[in-house]
Short mmCIF file of C-alpha atoms and ligand atoms in Angstrom, two decimals:
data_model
loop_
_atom_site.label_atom_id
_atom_site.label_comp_id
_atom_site.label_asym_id
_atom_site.label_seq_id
_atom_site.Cartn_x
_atom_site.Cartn_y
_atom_site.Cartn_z
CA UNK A 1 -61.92 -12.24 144.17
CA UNK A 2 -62.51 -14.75 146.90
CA UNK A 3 -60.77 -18.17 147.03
CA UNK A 4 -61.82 -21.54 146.79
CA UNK A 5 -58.87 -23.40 146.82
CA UNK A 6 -58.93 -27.25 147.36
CA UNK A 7 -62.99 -27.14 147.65
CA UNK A 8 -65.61 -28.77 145.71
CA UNK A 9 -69.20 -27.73 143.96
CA UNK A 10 -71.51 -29.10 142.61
CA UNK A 11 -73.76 -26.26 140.24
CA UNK A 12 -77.41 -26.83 138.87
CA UNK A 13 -78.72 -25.70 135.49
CA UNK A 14 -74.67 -24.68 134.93
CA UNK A 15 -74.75 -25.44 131.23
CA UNK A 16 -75.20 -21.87 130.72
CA UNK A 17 -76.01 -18.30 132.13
CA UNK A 18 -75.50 -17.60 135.44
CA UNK A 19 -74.65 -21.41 136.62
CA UNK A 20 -72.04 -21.66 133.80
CA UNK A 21 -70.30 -18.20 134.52
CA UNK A 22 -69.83 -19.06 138.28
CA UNK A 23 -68.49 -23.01 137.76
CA UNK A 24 -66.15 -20.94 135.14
CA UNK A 25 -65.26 -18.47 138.20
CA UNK A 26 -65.03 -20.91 140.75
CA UNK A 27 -62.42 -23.29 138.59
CA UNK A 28 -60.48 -19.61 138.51
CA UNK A 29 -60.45 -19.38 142.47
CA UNK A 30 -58.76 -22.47 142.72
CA UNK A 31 -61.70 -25.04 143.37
CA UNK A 32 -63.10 -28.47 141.11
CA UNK A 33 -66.42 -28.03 139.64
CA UNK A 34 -69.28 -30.58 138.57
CA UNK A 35 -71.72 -29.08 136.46
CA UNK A 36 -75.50 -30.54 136.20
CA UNK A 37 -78.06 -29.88 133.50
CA UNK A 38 -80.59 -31.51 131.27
CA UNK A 39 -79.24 -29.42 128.30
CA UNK A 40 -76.37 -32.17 128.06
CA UNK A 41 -74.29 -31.17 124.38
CA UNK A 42 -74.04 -27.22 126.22
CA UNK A 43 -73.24 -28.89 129.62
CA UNK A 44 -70.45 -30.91 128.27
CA UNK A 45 -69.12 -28.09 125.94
CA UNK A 46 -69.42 -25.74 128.56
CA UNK A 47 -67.19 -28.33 130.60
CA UNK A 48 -64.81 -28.80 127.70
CA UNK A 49 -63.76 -24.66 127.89
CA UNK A 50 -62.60 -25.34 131.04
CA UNK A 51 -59.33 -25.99 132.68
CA UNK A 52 -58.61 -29.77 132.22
CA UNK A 53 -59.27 -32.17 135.00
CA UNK A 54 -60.97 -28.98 136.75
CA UNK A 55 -64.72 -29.90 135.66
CA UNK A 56 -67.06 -32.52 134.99
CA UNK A 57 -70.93 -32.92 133.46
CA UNK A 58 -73.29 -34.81 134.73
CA UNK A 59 -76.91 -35.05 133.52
CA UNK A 60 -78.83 -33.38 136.43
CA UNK A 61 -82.76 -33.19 136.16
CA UNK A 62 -83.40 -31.43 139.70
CA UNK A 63 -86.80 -33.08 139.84
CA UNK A 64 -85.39 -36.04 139.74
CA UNK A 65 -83.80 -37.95 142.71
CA UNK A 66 -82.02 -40.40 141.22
CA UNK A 67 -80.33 -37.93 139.00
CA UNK A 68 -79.42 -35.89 142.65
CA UNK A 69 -78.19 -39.06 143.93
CA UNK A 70 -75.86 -39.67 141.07
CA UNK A 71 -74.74 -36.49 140.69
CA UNK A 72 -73.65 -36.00 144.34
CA UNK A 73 -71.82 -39.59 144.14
CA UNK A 74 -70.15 -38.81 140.71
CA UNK A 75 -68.45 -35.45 142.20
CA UNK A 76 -67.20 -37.24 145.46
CA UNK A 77 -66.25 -40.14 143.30
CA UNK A 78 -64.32 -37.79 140.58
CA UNK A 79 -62.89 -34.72 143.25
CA UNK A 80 -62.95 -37.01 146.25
CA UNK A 81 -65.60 -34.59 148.71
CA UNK A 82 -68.14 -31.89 148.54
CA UNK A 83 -68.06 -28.62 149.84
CA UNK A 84 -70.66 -26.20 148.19
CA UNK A 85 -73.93 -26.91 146.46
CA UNK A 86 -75.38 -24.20 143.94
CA UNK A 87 -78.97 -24.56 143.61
CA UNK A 88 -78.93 -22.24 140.48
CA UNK A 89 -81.41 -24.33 138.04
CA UNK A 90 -84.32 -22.48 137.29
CA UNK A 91 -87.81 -21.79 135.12
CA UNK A 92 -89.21 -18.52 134.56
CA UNK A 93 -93.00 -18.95 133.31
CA UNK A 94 -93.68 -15.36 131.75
CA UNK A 95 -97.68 -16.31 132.38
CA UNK A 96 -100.35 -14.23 134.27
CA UNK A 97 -102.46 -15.91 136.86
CA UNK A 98 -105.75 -15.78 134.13
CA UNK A 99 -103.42 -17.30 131.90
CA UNK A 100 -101.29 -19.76 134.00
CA UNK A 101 -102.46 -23.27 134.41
CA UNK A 102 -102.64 -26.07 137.07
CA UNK A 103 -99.83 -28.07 134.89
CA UNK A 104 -97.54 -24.73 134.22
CA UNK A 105 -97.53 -24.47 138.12
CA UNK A 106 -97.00 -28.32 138.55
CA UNK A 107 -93.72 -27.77 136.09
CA UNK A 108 -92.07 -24.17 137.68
CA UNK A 109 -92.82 -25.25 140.95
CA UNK A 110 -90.93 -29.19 140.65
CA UNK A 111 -87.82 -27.08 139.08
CA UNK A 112 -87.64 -23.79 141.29
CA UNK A 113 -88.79 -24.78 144.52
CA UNK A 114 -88.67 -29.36 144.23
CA UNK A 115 -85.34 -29.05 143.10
CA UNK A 116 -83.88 -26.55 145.78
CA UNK A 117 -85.30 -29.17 148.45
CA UNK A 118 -83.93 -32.05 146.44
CA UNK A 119 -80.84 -30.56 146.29
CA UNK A 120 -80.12 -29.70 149.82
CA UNK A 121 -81.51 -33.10 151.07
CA UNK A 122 -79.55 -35.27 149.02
CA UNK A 123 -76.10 -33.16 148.82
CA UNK A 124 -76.47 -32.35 152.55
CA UNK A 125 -74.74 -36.42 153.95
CA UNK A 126 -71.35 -35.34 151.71
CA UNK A 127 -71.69 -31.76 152.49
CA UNK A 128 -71.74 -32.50 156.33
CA UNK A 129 -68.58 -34.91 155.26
CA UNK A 130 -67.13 -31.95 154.07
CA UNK A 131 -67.78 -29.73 156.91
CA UNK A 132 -65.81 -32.39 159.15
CA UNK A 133 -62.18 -31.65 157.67
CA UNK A 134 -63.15 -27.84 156.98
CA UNK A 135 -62.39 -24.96 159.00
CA UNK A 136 -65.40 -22.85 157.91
CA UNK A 137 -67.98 -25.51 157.24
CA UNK A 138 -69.81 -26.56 153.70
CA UNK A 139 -71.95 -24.12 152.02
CA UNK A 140 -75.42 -23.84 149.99
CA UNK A 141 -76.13 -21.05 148.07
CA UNK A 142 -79.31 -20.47 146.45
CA UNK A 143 -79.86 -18.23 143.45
CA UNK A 144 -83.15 -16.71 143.91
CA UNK A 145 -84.31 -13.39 142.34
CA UNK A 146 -85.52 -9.77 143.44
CA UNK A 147 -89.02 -11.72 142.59
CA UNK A 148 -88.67 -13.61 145.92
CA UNK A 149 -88.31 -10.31 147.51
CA UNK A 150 -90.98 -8.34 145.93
CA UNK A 151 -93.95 -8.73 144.34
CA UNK A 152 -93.33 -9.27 140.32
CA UNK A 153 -96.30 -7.80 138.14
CA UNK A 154 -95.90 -9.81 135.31
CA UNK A 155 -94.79 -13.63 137.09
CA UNK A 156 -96.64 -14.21 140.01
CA UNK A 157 -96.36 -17.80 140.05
CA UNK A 158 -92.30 -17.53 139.70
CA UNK A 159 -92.33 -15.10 142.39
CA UNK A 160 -94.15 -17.80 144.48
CA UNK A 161 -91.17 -19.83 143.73
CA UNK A 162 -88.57 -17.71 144.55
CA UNK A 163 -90.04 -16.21 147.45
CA UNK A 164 -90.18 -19.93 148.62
CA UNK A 165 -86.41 -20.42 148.22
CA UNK A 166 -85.98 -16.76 150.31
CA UNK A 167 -87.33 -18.01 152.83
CA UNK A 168 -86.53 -22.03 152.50
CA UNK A 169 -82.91 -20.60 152.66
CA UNK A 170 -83.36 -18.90 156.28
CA UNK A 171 -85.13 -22.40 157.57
CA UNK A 172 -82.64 -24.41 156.14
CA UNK A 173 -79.67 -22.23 157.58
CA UNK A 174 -81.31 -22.33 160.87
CA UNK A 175 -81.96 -25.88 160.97
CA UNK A 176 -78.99 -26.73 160.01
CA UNK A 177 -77.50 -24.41 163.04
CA UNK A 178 -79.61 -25.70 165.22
CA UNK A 179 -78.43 -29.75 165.21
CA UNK A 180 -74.48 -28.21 164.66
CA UNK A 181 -74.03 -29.41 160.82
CA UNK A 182 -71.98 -26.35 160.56
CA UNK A 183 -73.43 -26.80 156.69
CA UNK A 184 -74.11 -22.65 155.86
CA UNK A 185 -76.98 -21.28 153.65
CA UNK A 186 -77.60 -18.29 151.94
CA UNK A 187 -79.33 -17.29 149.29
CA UNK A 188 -78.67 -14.28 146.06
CA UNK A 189 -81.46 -12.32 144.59
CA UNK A 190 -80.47 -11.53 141.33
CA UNK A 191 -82.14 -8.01 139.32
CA UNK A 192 -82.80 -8.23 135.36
CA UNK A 193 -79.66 -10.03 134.29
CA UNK A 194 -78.42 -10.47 130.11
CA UNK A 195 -78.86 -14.12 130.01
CA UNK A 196 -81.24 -16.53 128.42
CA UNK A 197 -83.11 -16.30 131.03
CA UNK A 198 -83.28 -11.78 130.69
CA UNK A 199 -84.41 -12.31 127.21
CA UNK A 200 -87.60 -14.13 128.08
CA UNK A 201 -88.32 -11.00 130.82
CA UNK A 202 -87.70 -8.10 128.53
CA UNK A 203 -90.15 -10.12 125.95
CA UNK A 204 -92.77 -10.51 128.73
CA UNK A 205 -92.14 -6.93 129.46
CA UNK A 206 -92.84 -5.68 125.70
CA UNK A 207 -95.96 -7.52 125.60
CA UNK A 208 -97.16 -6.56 128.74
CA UNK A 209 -96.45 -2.93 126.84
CA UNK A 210 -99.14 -3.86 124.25
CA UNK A 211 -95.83 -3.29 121.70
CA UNK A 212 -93.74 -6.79 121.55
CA UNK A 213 -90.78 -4.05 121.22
CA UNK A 214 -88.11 -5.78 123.22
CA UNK A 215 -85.87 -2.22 122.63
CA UNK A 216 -88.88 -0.21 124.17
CA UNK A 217 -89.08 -3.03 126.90
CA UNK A 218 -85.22 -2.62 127.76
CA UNK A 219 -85.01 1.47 127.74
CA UNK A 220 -88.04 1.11 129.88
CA UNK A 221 -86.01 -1.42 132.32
CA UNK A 222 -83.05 0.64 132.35
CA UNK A 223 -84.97 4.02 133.13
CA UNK A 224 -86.16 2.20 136.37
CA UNK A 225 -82.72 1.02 137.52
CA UNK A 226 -79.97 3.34 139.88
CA UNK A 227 -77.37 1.70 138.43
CA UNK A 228 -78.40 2.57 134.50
CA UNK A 229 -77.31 -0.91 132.97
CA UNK A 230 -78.85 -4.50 133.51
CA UNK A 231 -76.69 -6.99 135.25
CA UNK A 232 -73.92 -9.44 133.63
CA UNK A 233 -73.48 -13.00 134.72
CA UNK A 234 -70.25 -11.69 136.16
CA UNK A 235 -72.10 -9.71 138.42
CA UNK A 236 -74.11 -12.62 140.17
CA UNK A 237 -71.00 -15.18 139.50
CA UNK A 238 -69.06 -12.97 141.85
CA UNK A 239 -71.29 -12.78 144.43
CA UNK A 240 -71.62 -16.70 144.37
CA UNK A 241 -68.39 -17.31 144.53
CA UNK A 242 -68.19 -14.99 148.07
CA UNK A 243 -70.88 -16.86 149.40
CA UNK A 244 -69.00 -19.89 148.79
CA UNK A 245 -66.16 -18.74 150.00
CA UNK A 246 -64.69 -18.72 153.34
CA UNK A 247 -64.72 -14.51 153.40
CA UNK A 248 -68.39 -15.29 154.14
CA UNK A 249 -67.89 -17.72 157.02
CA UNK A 250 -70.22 -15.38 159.50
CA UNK A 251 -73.14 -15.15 157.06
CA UNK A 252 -75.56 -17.86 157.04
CA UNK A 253 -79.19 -17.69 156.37
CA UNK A 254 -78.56 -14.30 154.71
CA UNK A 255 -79.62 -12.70 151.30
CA UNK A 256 -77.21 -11.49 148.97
CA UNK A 257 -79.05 -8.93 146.81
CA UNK A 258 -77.53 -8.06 143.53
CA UNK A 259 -79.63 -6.05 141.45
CA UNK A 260 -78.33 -2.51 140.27
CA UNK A 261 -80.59 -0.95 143.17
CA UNK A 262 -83.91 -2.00 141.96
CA UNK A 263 -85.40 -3.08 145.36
CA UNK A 264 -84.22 -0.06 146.67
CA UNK A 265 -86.42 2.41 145.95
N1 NAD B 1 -81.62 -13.91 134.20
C1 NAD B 1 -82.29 -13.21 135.10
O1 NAD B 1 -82.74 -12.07 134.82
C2 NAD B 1 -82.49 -13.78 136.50
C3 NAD B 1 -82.94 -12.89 137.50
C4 NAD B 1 -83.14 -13.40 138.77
C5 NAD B 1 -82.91 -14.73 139.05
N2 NAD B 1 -82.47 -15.56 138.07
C6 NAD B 1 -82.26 -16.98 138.43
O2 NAD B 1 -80.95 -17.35 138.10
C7 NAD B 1 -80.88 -18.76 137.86
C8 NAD B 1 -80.11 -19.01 136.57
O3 NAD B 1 -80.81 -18.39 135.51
P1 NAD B 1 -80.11 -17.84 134.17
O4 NAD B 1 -80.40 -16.40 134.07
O5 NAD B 1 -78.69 -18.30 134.10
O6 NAD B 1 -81.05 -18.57 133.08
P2 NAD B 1 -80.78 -19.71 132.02
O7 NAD B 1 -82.12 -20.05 131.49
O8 NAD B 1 -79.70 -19.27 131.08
O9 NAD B 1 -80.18 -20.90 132.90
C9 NAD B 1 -80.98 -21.77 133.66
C10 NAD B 1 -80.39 -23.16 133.52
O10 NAD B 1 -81.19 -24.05 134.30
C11 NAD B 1 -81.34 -25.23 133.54
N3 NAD B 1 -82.51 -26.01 133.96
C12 NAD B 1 -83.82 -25.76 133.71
N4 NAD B 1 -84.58 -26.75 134.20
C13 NAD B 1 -83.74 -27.65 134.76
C14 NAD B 1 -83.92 -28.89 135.43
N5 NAD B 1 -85.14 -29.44 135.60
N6 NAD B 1 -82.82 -29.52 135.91
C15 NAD B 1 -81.59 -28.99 135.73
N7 NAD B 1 -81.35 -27.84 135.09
C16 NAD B 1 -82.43 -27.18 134.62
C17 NAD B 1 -81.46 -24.77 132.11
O11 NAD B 1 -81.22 -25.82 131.19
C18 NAD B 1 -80.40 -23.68 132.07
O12 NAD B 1 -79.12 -24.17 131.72
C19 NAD B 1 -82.33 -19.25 137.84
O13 NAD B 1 -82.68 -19.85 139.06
C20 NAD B 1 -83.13 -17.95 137.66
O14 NAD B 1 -84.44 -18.06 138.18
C21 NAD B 1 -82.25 -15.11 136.80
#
């Protein structure tokens, strides 16, 4: 696996899934990890399994900017810099447009799309810091979805999201080029992945089946993916950590798609 020795992150919505698994990963490459969440009693346990003196919580609403501002000064205060944002926090809505409404857009859109901006704005002063004393630069990494590659038939409004952080992710990389931050950006698009988050899919997916048979909903999944099995946190976690990673220093403004083939075909 890559290494990450010496650096420091900063992860949204890492008191579990996918953000959890990679501050867990990146603590194993050698870096120091600050997790943010507003599910505090996970984020601090999830903190607690970790190395000593490797991790720390803070409470991290990424709609809020005060919490962004406190969070970024609490890691550089604690690990002393900043090297890599994660903007992993996310909502997935599970509504139809006939049944979505104007306030269920208001919420998914503040989390998935407010809080990527947020995040990159207010991280970006220590992450150019950073970049100063490193060799390869700082890093963001956004965790998008297939969804913000394709069209999703049962979450159009979260595909509006994530398509938003696809393409925010190119902009930002280039603008960020453009006035020499050397700050990189890229983005992964994770498939159908066994989380908290994969439950409330395969859920939407068996009532979009007229059957509310999540079993039915997951054979059905499978059956449609090269690979044959849905994807682990492991599997996005690793391809995180590359992206934070120096072994990715000529990728920026890139797409990292990690999804058992399902865009493929
Ligand atoms: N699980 C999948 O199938 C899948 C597929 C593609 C993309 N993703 C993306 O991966 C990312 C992580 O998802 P996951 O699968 O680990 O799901 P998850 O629901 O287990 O984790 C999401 C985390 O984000 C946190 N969060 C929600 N709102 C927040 C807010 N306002 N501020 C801070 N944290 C907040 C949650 O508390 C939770 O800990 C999300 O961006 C999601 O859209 C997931």
């Amino acid at each position: 696996m890559s290494r990450l020795d010496g650096k420091v992150a900063l992860i949204s919505g890492a008191a579990r899934g996918i953000g959890a698994e990679t501050a867990k990963l990146m603590v194993a490459a050698g870096a120091r990890v600050a997790l943010g969440d507003v599910l505090d009693a996970r984020g601090r346990a999830t903190v607690e399994a970790l190395p000593a003196d490797s991790a720390l919580y803070c409470h991290l609403d990424v709609t809020r900017e005060a919490d962004w501002t406190a969070a970024v000064a609490a890691t550089v205060a604690r690990f002393g810099r900043l090297d890599v944002l994660v903007n992993n926090a996310g909502l997935f809505l599970a509504k139809d447009i006939e049944e979505a409404t104007l306030e269920d857009w208001q919420r998914l859109s503040a989390v998935n799309l407010g809080g990527v901006f947020l995040g990159t704005k207010l991280a970006l002063p220590a992450l150019r810091a950073a970049a100063e004393t490193s060799p390869n630069g700082s890093v963001i990494v956004n965790v998008s979805s297939t969804a913000g590659l394709v069209g999703s038939p049962s979450d159009p409004l979260y595909s509006m999201t994530k398509g938003g952080v696809t393409l925010f992710t190119k902009s930002s990389a280039l603008e960020f080029a453009r006035k020499r931050y050397r700050v990189r950006v890229n983005s992964v698009h994770p498939g159908t992945v066994d989380s908290d988050m994969g439950d409330q899919v395969l859920a939407v997916r068996a009532r979009n089946l007229g059957t509310n048979d999540i079993e039915a909903a997951r054979q059905m999944t499978l059956a449609r993916l090269p690979i044959g099995r849905v994807g682990t946190v492991n599997d996005i976690a690793k391809g995180i950590v590359y992206l934070a990673s120096d072994d990715s220093a000529f990728m920026t403004g890139a797409g990292l798609v990690l999804d058992g083939g399902i865009t493929a075909q």
